[in-house]
Short mmCIF file of C-alpha atoms and ligand atoms in Angstrom, two decimals:
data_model
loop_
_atom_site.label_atom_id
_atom_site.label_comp_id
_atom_site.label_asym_id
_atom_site.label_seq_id
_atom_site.Cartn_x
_atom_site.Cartn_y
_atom_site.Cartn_z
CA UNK A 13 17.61 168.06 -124.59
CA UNK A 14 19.58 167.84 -128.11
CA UNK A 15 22.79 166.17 -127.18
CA UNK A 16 25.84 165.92 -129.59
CA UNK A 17 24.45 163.85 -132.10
CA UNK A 18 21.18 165.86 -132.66
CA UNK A 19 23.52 169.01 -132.33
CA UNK A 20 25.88 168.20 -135.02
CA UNK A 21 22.66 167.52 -137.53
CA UNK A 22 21.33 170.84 -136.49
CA UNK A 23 24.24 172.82 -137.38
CA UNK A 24 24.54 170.65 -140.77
CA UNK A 25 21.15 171.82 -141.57
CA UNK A 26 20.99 175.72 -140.35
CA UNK A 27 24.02 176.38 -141.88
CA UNK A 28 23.92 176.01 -145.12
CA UNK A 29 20.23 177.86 -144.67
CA UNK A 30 21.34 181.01 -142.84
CA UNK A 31 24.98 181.80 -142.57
CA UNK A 32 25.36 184.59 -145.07
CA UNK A 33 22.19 186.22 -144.69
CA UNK A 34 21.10 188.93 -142.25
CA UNK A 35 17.84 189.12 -139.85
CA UNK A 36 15.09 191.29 -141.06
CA UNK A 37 13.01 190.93 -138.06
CA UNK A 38 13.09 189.01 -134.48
CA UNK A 39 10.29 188.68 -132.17
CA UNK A 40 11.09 187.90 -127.97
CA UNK A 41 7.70 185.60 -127.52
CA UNK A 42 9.14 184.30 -124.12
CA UNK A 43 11.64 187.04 -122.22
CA UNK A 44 12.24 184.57 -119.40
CA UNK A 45 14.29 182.99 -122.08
CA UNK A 46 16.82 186.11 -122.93
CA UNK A 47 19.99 186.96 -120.92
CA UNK A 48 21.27 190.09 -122.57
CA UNK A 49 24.84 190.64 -120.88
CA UNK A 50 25.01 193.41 -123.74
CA UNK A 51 23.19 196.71 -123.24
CA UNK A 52 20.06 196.03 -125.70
CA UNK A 53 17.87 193.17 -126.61
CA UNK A 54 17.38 190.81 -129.75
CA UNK A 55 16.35 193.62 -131.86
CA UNK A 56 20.87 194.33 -132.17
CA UNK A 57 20.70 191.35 -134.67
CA UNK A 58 17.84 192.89 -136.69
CA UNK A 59 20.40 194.16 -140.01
CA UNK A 60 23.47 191.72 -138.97
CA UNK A 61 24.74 188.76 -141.03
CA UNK A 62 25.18 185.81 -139.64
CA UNK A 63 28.83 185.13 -140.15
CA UNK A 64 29.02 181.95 -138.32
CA UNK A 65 27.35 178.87 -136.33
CA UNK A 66 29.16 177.24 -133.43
CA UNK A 67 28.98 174.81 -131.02
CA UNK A 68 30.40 174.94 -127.33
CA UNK A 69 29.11 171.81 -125.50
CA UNK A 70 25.54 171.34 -125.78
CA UNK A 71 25.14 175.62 -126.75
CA UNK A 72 24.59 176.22 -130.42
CA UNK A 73 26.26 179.63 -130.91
CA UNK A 74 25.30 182.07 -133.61
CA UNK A 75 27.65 184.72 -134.30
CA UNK A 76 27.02 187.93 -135.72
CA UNK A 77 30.11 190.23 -135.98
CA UNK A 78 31.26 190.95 -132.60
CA UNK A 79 27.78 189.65 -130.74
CA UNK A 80 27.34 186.03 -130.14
CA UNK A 81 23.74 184.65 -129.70
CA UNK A 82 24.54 181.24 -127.31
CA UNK A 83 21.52 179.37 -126.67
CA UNK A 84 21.33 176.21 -124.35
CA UNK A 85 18.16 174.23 -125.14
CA UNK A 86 18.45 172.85 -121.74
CA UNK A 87 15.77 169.86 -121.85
CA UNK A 88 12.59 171.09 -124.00
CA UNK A 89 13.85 173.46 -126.41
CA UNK A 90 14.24 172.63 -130.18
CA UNK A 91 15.33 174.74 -133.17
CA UNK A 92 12.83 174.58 -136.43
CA UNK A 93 12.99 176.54 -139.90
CA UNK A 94 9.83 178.34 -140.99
CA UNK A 95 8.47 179.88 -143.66
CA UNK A 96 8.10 183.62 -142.69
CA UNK A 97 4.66 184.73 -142.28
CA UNK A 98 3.27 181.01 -141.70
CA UNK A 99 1.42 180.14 -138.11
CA UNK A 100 3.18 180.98 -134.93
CA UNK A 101 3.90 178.39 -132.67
CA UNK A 102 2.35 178.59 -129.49
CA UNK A 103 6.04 177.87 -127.77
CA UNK A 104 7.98 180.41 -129.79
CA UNK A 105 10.19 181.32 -127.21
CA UNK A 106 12.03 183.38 -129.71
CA UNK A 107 12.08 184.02 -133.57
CA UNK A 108 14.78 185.58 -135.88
CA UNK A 109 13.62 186.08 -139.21
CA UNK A 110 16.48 185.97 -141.83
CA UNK A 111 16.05 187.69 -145.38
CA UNK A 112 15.03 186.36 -147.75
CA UNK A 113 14.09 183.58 -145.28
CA UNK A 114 13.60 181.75 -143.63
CA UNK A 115 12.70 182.12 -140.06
CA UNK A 116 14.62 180.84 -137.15
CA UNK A 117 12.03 179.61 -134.50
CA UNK A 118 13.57 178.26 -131.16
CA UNK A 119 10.29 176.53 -129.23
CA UNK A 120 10.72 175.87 -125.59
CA UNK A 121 7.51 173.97 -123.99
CA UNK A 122 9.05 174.56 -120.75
CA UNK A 123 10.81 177.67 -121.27
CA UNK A 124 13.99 176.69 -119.14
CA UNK A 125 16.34 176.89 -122.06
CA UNK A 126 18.82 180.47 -121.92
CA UNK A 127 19.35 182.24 -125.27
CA UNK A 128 22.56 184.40 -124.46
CA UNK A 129 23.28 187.74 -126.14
CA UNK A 130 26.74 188.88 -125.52
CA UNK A 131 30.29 189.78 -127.03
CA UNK A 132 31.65 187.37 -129.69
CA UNK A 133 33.63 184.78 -127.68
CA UNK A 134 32.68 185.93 -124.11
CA UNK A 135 31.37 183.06 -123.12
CA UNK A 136 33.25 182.45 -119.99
CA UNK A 137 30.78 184.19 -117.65
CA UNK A 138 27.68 182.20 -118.73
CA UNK A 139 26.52 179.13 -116.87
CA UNK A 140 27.62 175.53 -118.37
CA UNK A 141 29.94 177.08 -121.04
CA UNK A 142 33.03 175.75 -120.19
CA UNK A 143 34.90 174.08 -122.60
CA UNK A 144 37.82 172.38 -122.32
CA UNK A 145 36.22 168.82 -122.61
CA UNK A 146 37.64 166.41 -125.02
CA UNK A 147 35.44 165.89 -128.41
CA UNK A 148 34.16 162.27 -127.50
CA UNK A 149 34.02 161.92 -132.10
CA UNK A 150 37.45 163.38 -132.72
CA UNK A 151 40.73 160.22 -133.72
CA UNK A 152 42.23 162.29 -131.02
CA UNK A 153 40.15 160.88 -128.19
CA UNK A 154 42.14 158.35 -127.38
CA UNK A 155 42.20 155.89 -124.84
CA UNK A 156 45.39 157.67 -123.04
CA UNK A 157 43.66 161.00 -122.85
CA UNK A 158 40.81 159.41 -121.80
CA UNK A 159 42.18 158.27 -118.81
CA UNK A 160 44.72 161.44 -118.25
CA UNK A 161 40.62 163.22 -117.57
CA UNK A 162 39.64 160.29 -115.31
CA UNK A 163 42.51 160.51 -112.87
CA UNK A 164 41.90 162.05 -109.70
CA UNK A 165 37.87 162.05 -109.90
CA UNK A 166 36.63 161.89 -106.73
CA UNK A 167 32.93 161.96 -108.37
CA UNK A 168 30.17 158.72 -109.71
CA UNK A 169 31.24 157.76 -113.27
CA UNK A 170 27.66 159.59 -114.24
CA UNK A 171 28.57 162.89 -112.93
CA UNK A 172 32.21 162.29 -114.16
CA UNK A 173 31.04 161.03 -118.39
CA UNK A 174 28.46 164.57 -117.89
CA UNK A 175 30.82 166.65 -117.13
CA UNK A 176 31.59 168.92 -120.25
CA UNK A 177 35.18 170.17 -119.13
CA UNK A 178 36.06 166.27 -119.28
CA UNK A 179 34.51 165.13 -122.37
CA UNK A 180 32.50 167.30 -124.98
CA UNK A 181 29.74 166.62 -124.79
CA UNK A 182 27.56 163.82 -123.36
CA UNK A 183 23.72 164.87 -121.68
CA UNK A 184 21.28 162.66 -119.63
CA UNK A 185 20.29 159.66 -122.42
CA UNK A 186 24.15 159.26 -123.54
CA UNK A 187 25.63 159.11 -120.28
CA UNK A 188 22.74 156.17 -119.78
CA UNK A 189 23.86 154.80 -123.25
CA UNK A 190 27.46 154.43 -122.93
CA UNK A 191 27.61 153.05 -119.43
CA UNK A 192 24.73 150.46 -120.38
CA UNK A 193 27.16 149.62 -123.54
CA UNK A 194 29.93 149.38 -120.85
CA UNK A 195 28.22 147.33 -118.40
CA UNK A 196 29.24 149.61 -116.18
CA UNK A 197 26.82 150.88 -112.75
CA UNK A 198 25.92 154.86 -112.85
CA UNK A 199 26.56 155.02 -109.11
CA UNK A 200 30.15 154.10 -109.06
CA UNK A 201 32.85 156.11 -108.22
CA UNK A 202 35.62 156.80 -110.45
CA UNK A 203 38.27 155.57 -108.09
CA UNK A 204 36.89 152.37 -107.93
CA UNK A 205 36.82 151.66 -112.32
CA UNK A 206 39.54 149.31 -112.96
CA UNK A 207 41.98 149.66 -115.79
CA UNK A 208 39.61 147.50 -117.53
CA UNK A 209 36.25 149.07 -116.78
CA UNK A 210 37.86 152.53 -118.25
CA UNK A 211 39.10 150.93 -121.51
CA UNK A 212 35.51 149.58 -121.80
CA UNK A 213 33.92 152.94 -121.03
CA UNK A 214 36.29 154.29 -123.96
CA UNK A 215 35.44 152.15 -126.15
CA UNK A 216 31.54 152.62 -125.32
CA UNK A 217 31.84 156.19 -126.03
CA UNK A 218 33.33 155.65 -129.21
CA UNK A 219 31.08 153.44 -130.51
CA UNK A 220 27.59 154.34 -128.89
CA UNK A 221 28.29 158.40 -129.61
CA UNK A 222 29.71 157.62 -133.85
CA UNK A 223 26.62 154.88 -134.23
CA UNK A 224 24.05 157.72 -132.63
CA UNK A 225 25.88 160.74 -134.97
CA UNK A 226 25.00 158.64 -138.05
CA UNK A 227 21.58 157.23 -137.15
CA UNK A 228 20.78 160.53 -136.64
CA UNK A 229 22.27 161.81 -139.72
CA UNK A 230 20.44 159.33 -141.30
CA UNK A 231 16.60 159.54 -140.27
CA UNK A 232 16.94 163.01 -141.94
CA UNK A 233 14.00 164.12 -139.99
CA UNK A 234 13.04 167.73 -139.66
CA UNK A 235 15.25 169.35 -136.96
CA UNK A 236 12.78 169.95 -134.19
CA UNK A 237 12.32 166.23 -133.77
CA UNK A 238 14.00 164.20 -131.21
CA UNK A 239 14.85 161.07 -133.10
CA UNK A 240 15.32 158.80 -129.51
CA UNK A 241 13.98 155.65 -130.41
CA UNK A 242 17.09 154.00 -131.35
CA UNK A 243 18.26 154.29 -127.48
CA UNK A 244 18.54 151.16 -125.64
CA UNK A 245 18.39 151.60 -121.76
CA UNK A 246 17.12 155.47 -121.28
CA UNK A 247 13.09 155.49 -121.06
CA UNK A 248 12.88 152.09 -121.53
CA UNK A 249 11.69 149.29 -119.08
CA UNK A 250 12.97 146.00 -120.39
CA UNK A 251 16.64 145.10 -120.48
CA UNK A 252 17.20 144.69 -124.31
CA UNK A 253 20.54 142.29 -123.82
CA UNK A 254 19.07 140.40 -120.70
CA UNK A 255 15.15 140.80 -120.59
CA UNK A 256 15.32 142.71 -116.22
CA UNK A 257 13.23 145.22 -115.24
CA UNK A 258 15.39 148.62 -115.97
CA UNK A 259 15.86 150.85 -112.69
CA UNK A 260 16.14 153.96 -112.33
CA UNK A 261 18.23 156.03 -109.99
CA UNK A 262 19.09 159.78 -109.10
CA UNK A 263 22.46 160.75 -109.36
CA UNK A 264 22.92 164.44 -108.46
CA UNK A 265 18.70 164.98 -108.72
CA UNK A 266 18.98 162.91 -112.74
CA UNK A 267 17.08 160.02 -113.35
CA UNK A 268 20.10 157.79 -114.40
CA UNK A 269 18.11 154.33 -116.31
CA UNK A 270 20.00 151.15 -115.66
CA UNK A 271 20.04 147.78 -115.98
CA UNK A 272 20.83 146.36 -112.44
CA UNK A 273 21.90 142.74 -113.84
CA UNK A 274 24.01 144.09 -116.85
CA UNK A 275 25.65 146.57 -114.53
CA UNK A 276 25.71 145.48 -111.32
CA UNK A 277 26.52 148.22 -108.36
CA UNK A 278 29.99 147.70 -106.83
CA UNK A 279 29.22 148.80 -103.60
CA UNK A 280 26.95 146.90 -100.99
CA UNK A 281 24.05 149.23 -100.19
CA UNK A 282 24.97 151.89 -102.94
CA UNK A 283 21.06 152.15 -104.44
CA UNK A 284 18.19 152.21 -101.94
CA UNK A 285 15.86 149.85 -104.10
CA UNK A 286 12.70 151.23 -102.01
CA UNK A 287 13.24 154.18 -104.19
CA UNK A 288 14.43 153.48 -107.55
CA UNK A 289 11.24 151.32 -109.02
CA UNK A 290 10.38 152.56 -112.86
ZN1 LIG B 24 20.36 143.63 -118.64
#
């Protein structure tokens, strides 16, 4: 799925290539992929500017006048610009095309990701909109704040840095990332970080979120393209600090990757090894 860093390049790019102009033309390839809570379908767009391009968590929200399109990639889907006219992708889930170009094409191999269309700022009925988390790149995530969100969990620090009403916004590989940075297991529960552990987690976010923003930023790579390889723990096998075997483990049915000597579980029977070979 595009997480913050990939999200934040996206927007860089579409914007300055379609807000200002209006859609000519859309095309539904993939229904299973449209929630209309508006009476009507994709072809309300077809005439309307785009005024606007937002983010809430990991939904990239285009806003036209008083509809919003919100669309949550969810773990295949990826955004590309196309020259109108030019070959259809087999996984065109949906395609806006803006005039005089280009075309909007959001591909979804797996068609789980959920295009909402729906009133400008509405977004409090749809599924894994809620805000409210802090922005993990902002000077104003501090350590203070930080732990103001951790007090009280009673979930695993996984669950707990996923969580987009606590912190905006960190998916699947940067949850792996940060607490690999932090040395810190996936499985443990929040009660249980010490003082310590939480200013380390801080600090992991900080850095391991700002160094992924600019690598990112820096490939320059077309915008449907993952750039991943830069990640340390997530997908890989070998430790890169210590050289063990990475494990894997579910934590609420996601593969968390971990590195059982560089974060060691804190709880005696906590992982059931049987289960958790890569
Ligand atoms: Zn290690």
């Amino acid at each position: 799925m595009p997480e913050l860093p990939d999200l934040l390049y996206v927007m860089g790019i579409l914007r300055p290539a379609l807000v200002g102009r209006a859609v000519a033309a859309e095309r539904l390839g993939a229904p299973v992929v449209l929630r209309s809570v508006v009476k009507g379908d994709l072809s309300l767009l077809v005439g309307r500017t785009l005024d606007d391009l937002l983010r809430r968590g990991h939904f990239l929200v285009f806003r036209f006048g008083d509809l919003d399109l919100a669309v949550n990639p969810m773990l295949a889907g990826r955004f590309r610009l196309a020259e109108p006219g030019s070959r259809l992708e087999a996984t065109a889930a949906f395609v806006l095309t803006f005039h005089p170009g280009p075309d909007l094409r959001y591909l979804d191999d797996k068609k789980m990701g959920k295009a909402y269309l729906l009133p400008a700022g509405a977004w409090k009925g749809v599924p894994g909109m809620e805000g409210g988390g802090l922005d993990v790149l902002s000077p104003d995530f501090t350590l203070d704040c930080f732990r103001e969100r951790l007090r009280g969990r009673r979930d695993q620090v996984r669950a707990f840095v996923m969580d987009k009403r606590a912190l905006d916004s960190l998916g699947n590989a940067y949850a792996d990332e940060v607490l690999f940075e932090a040395g810190i297991h996936p499985k443990t529960w929040c009660r249980s970080l010490t003082a310590e552990d939480a200013a380390r987690l801080h600090a992991a976010i900080v850095t391991v979120m700002r160094a992924a923003a600019e690598e990112v930023q820096r490939r320059q790579e077309p915008i449907e393209v993952k750039v991943r390889d830069f990640l340390r723990i997530r997908l890989r096998t070998v430790c890169p600090r210590c050289g063990a075997k990475v494990r894997k483990a579910g934590v609420r049915g996601m593969d968390s990757y971990f590195c059982p000597r560089c974060q060691p579980e804190t709880r005696p029977g906590l992982v059931d090894w049987r289960k958790t070979g890569v």
